[in-house]
Coordinates of C-alpha atoms in Angstrom, one line a residue:
X1 CA 6.2 28.1 1.8
X2 CA 5.7 29.7 -1.6
X3 CA 7.5 26.7 -3.0
X4 CA 4.9 24.8 -1.3
X5 CA 2.2 26.3 -2.2
X6 CA 3.2 26.5 -6.1
X7 CA 4.2 23.1 -5.4
X8 CA 0.3 21.8 -4.4
X9 CA -1.6 24.6 -7.4
X10 CA 0.7 22.2 -9.6
X11 CA 0.0 19.7 -8.4
X12 CA -4.0 19.7 -7.4
X13 CA -4.1 21.4 -10.4
X14 CA -2.5 18.3 -12.7
X15 CA -5.7 16.9 -10.6
X16 CA -8.5 19.1 -11.9
X17 CA -6.5 17.2 -15.8
X18 CA -8.2 14.0 -14.2
X19 CA -11.9 15.4 -15.3
X20 CA -10.3 17.2 -18.3
X21 CA -9.3 13.8 -19.3
X22 CA -11.4 11.7 -18.3
X23 CA -14.3 13.6 -20.0
X24 CA -15.4 11.7 -23.3
X25 CA -13.2 8.5 -22.2
X26 CA -15.6 8.0 -19.9
X27 CA -18.0 5.2 -20.0
X28 CA -22.0 7.3 -20.4
X29 CA -23.0 8.1 -17.1
X30 CA -26.9 7.8 -16.4
X31 CA -28.5 8.0 -13.3
X32 CA -26.6 6.1 -10.1
X33 CA -25.4 3.8 -13.0
X34 CA -21.9 4.3 -14.9
X35 CA -21.4 1.7 -17.7
X36 CA -18.5 -0.3 -17.2
X37 CA -15.9 0.4 -18.8
X38 CA -11.3 1.4 -19.4
X39 CA -10.4 4.3 -19.5
X40 CA -6.8 6.7 -20.7
X41 CA -5.6 9.2 -18.6
X42 CA -3.3 10.9 -20.8
X43 CA -1.2 13.4 -19.0
X44 CA 1.2 12.0 -16.7
X45 CA 0.4 14.2 -14.6
X46 CA -2.8 13.5 -13.7
X47 CA -1.6 10.3 -13.6
X48 CA 0.5 10.7 -10.6
X49 CA -2.3 13.9 -8.9
X50 CA -4.6 10.6 -9.6
X51 CA -2.3 8.4 -7.8
X52 CA -1.2 10.5 -5.2
X53 CA -5.3 10.9 -4.4
X54 CA -5.7 7.5 -4.4
X55 CA -3.0 6.5 -2.4
X56 CA -2.3 9.6 0.0
X57 CA -2.9 12.7 -0.1
X58 CA -1.8 15.8 -1.8
X59 CA -1.2 17.7 1.0
X60 CA 1.7 16.5 3.5
X61 CA -0.3 14.4 6.4
X62 CA -0.1 11.8 7.6
X63 CA -2.2 8.8 5.8
X64 CA -3.4 5.5 7.5
X65 CA -4.6 2.6 6.0
X66 CA -6.3 -0.4 7.7
X67 CA -6.1 -3.5 6.7
X68 CA -6.7 -7.5 7.3
X69 CA -6.7 -10.4 5.0
X70 CA -5.3 -14.2 4.9
X71 CA -2.1 -15.3 4.4
X72 CA -1.9 -19.1 2.1
X73 CA 0.9 -21.1 1.6
X74 CA 1.3 -22.3 -1.7
X75 CA 4.0 -26.0 -2.8
X76 CA 3.6 -26.9 -5.7
X77 CA 1.4 -27.8 -8.8
X78 CA -1.0 -30.6 -7.5
X79 CA -1.9 -28.9 -4.5
X80 CA -4.6 -26.1 -3.5
X81 CA -3.5 -23.0 -2.0
X82 CA -3.4 -23.8 1.8
X83 CA -5.0 -20.8 4.4
X84 CA -1.9 -21.1 6.9
X85 CA -3.4 -17.1 9.5
X86 CA -4.6 -14.2 9.4
X87 CA -3.1 -10.9 9.5
X88 CA -4.4 -7.5 10.0
X89 CA -2.1 -3.8 10.3
X90 CA -1.7 -0.2 9.4
X91 CA -0.3 1.4 6.9
X92 CA 0.7 4.5 7.6
X93 CA 1.7 7.3 4.4
X94 CA 3.0 10.3 3.9
X95 CA 4.0 12.2 0.4
X96 CA 6.2 15.0 0.7
X97 CA 6.7 17.9 -1.5
X98 CA 10.8 18.1 -2.5
X99 CA 12.9 21.2 -4.1
X100 CA 13.1 19.7 -7.2
X101 CA 9.3 19.4 -7.5
X102 CA 8.8 16.0 -7.6
X103 CA 7.5 14.2 -4.4
X104 CA 8.1 11.6 -1.8
X105 CA 6.3 8.5 0.0
X106 CA 6.9 7.4 3.1
X107 CA 6.0 5.6 6.3
X108 CA 5.4 2.8 8.1
X109 CA 2.9 -0.4 8.1
X110 CA 3.2 -2.8 11.3
X111 CA 1.2 -6.4 10.5
X112 CA 0.0 -8.7 13.7
X113 CA -1.2 -11.9 12.7
X114 CA -4.2 -13.7 13.8
X115 CA -5.3 -17.5 13.0
X116 CA -7.2 -18.9 11.5
X117 CA -10.2 -18.6 13.7
X118 CA -8.8 -14.9 14.2
X119 CA -7.5 -15.3 18.1
X120 CA -4.1 -12.4 18.6
X121 CA -1.4 -16.2 17.2
X122 CA 1.4 -15.7 19.3
X123 CA 3.4 -19.3 18.5
X124 CA 2.6 -21.1 15.1
X125 CA 2.2 -24.9 14.9
X126 CA 3.7 -25.4 11.4
X127 CA 1.5 -28.3 9.5
X128 CA 4.4 -28.8 7.0
X129 CA 7.4 -28.9 9.2
X130 CA 5.8 -29.7 12.3
X131 CA 7.4 -27.7 14.0
X132 CA 5.7 -24.8 16.7
X133 CA 7.4 -20.9 15.8
X134 CA 7.0 -17.9 18.0
X135 CA 5.1 -15.3 15.5
X136 CA 6.9 -12.0 15.2
X137 CA 4.8 -8.4 14.0
X138 CA 5.6 -7.8 9.9
X139 CA 7.3 -4.1 10.3
X140 CA 8.9 -1.8 7.8
X141 CA 9.4 2.2 7.6
X142 CA 11.5 4.9 8.0
X143 CA 12.3 8.6 7.0
X144 CA 13.2 10.8 3.7
X145 CA 15.0 9.2 1.1
X146 CA 13.9 5.8 2.6
X147 CA 10.8 5.7 0.3
X148 CA 9.4 5.7 -2.9
X149 CA 10.1 8.9 -5.3
X150 CA 6.8 9.8 -7.0
X151 CA 7.1 12.4 -10.2
X152 CA 6.0 12.1 -14.3
X153 CA 8.3 10.2 -14.7
X154 CA 7.3 7.2 -13.1
X155 CA 7.8 5.3 -9.4
X156 CA 11.3 4.9 -8.2
X157 CA 12.6 3.9 -5.3
X158 CA 14.4 6.9 -3.7
X159 CA 17.9 5.0 -3.1
X160 CA 17.9 3.5 -7.0
X161 CA 17.3 6.2 -8.6
X162 CA 19.9 6.3 -10.4
X163 CA 19.2 2.9 -11.8
X164 CA 15.6 3.9 -13.1
X165 CA 15.0 5.0 -16.2
X166 CA 12.7 7.5 -16.9
X167 CA 9.8 6.6 -17.9
X168 CA 5.9 8.8 -18.4
X169 CA 3.4 8.0 -15.5
X170 CA 0.7 6.4 -16.7
X171 CA -1.7 3.9 -14.1
X172 CA -4.7 1.8 -15.9
X173 CA -7.5 2.7 -14.7
X174 CA -10.9 1.1 -15.1
X175 CA -14.9 2.6 -14.1
X176 CA -18.2 0.9 -13.3
X177 CA -21.1 1.4 -10.6
X178 CA -20.2 5.4 -10.6
X179 CA -16.5 3.5 -9.1
X180 CA -13.2 4.2 -10.8
X181 CA -10.7 2.1 -9.9
X182 CA -6.6 2.0 -10.0
X183 CA -4.6 -1.3 -10.7
X184 CA -1.1 -0.4 -9.6
X185 CA 2.1 -3.4 -9.4
X186 CA 4.4 -2.0 -6.7
X187 CA 7.6 -1.5 -7.6
X188 CA 10.1 -3.3 -5.0
X189 CA 14.1 -2.4 -4.2
X190 CA 16.0 -4.2 -5.6
X191 CA 18.3 -7.0 -4.0
X192 CA 14.6 -8.8 -1.8
X193 CA 14.4 -12.2 -1.8
X194 CA 12.2 -14.2 -4.4
X195 CA 9.6 -14.6 -4.8
X196 CA 8.2 -11.7 -4.4
X197 CA 5.3 -9.0 -6.3
X198 CA 2.4 -7.7 -5.8
X199 CA -1.0 -6.4 -7.5
X200 CA -3.7 -3.8 -6.2
X201 CA -6.0 -2.1 -7.2
X202 CA -7.7 0.7 -5.3
X203 CA -11.3 2.0 -5.7
X204 CA -12.7 5.1 -4.9
X205 CA -16.7 7.0 -5.8
X206 CA -16.6 8.8 -10.0
X207 CA -17.8 12.1 -7.8
X208 CA -15.0 12.6 -5.7
X209 CA -12.7 11.5 -7.9
X210 CA -13.5 14.1 -10.4
X211 CA -13.1 17.2 -7.5
X212 CA -10.2 18.9 -7.8
X213 CA -10.8 20.5 -5.1
X214 CA -9.9 17.2 -2.5
X215 CA -6.7 16.9 -1.6
X216 CA -7.2 12.7 -0.7
X217 CA -9.9 10.5 -1.5
X218 CA -12.2 8.6 0.5
X219 CA -10.1 4.7 -1.3
X220 CA -10.4 1.7 -0.7
X221 CA -8.2 -1.5 -1.8
X222 CA -7.9 -5.2 -2.0
X223 CA -4.5 -7.3 -3.4
X224 CA -2.9 -10.0 -3.5
X225 CA 0.6 -10.3 -3.3
X226 CA 3.3 -13.6 -3.6
X227 CA 6.1 -13.7 -1.5
X228 CA 8.9 -16.0 0.4
X229 CA 8.1 -17.3 3.0
X230 CA 8.3 -15.6 6.5
X231 CA 11.2 -15.4 8.7
X232 CA 10.2 -16.4 11.6
X233 CA 8.6 -19.9 9.7
X234 CA 11.8 -20.9 9.6
X235 CA 11.5 -22.2 6.1
X236 CA 14.7 -20.5 4.2
X237 CA 15.5 -23.4 1.2
X238 CA 12.1 -24.8 1.0
X239 CA 10.2 -24.9 -1.7
X240 CA 6.9 -22.8 -2.5
X241 CA 6.1 -19.5 -1.0
X242 CA 3.3 -17.4 0.6
X243 CA 0.5 -15.9 -1.4
X244 CA -1.0 -13.0 0.9
X245 CA -4.9 -11.9 0.7
X246 CA -6.0 -8.3 2.1
X247 CA -8.5 -6.2 1.9
X248 CA -9.0 -2.4 3.4
X249 CA -9.5 1.4 3.4
X250 CA -8.0 4.9 4.8
X251 CA -9.0 6.3 7.1
X252 CA -9.4 10.1 8.7
X253 CA -6.8 9.0 10.9
X254 CA -5.3 6.4 13.9
X255 CA -7.9 6.9 16.1
X256 CA -9.5 5.0 13.4
X257 CA -8.1 2.7 14.8
X258 CA -10.2 -0.4 15.4
X259 CA -9.8 -0.9 19.0
X260 CA -8.1 -4.2 19.7
X261 CA -5.4 -2.9 17.2
X262 CA -4.7 0.8 18.4
X263 CA -4.4 -1.0 21.4
X264 CA -2.1 -3.4 20.2
X265 CA 0.5 -1.3 18.4
X266 CA -0.2 1.4 21.2
X267 CA 1.9 -1.3 23.5
X268 CA 3.9 -2.7 21.6
X269 CA 4.6 0.3 18.4
X270 CA 3.3 3.8 19.6
X271 CA 6.2 5.1 18.4
X272 CA 4.9 4.4 14.2
X273 CA 1.5 5.6 14.8
X274 CA 3.1 8.4 13.0
X275 CA 5.6 8.6 9.7
X276 CA 8.8 10.0 10.6
X277 CA 10.6 13.4 9.7
X278 CA 13.3 12.6 10.5
X279 CA 15.5 11.6 7.4
X280 CA 18.3 8.9 9.7
X281 CA 15.0 7.3 10.9
X282 CA 14.8 3.5 9.4
X283 CA 11.8 0.8 11.1
X284 CA 14.1 -2.4 9.2
X285 CA 11.9 -4.9 7.7
X286 CA 11.0 -7.8 9.2
X287 CA 9.1 -10.6 7.4

């Protein structure tokens, strides 16, 4: 208990550095308006605190996100991206405090696909192949040791920390209209098929961001993801790739998930409404 309190005190204390780091670098505030601009948080500790509070919580609790969006097909350079289907889902994060003073981000992801008419998609008439594919949800996740190590030396996949050199953690921070946001590129484990990239922006209020007593921020996000064809599309080796656009918000609990999504995940993946604390637990990646 003493070590946990000490680690949380250090992290929230680092969060307190945000005030000192931002003061003087944040554009001039006039009334409720904030002049837009970038600002620098030079301390890796403050970057770490800001990252964790944006993404999840400095408290060891499950933190759910709800999101939706559209998936596009990108083929060649002479065709516009073509919308294929929509999706909605949940990511559930947990930041655990480790004995070495670092942290690990673990969690679950369950994404269900919808037609462009927003109805759950069970079969997909593929316009590129002419086939009708059986649609599978996209899932991944795991317990301790199967996530991302978070420290002042970077965000690194836990299993491959020895392959990624230490580098002081620094994120790209911006502010405008009383909102602070963090631009963040996802770090993927080695060995996954290409092309694969995610660039996301997470937003919170300046007031909340500058309050070091808040362990978690009421964040919203938008992201763009580049991925290979989904396995169930049966298009391995075909030219092109998928472009995902997503947006969503951090929820107070899984009880705030939309009713139709909650009904479906309760029926199909109820165990994934809690982040596993079991080191042997792993949710196979399904794409």
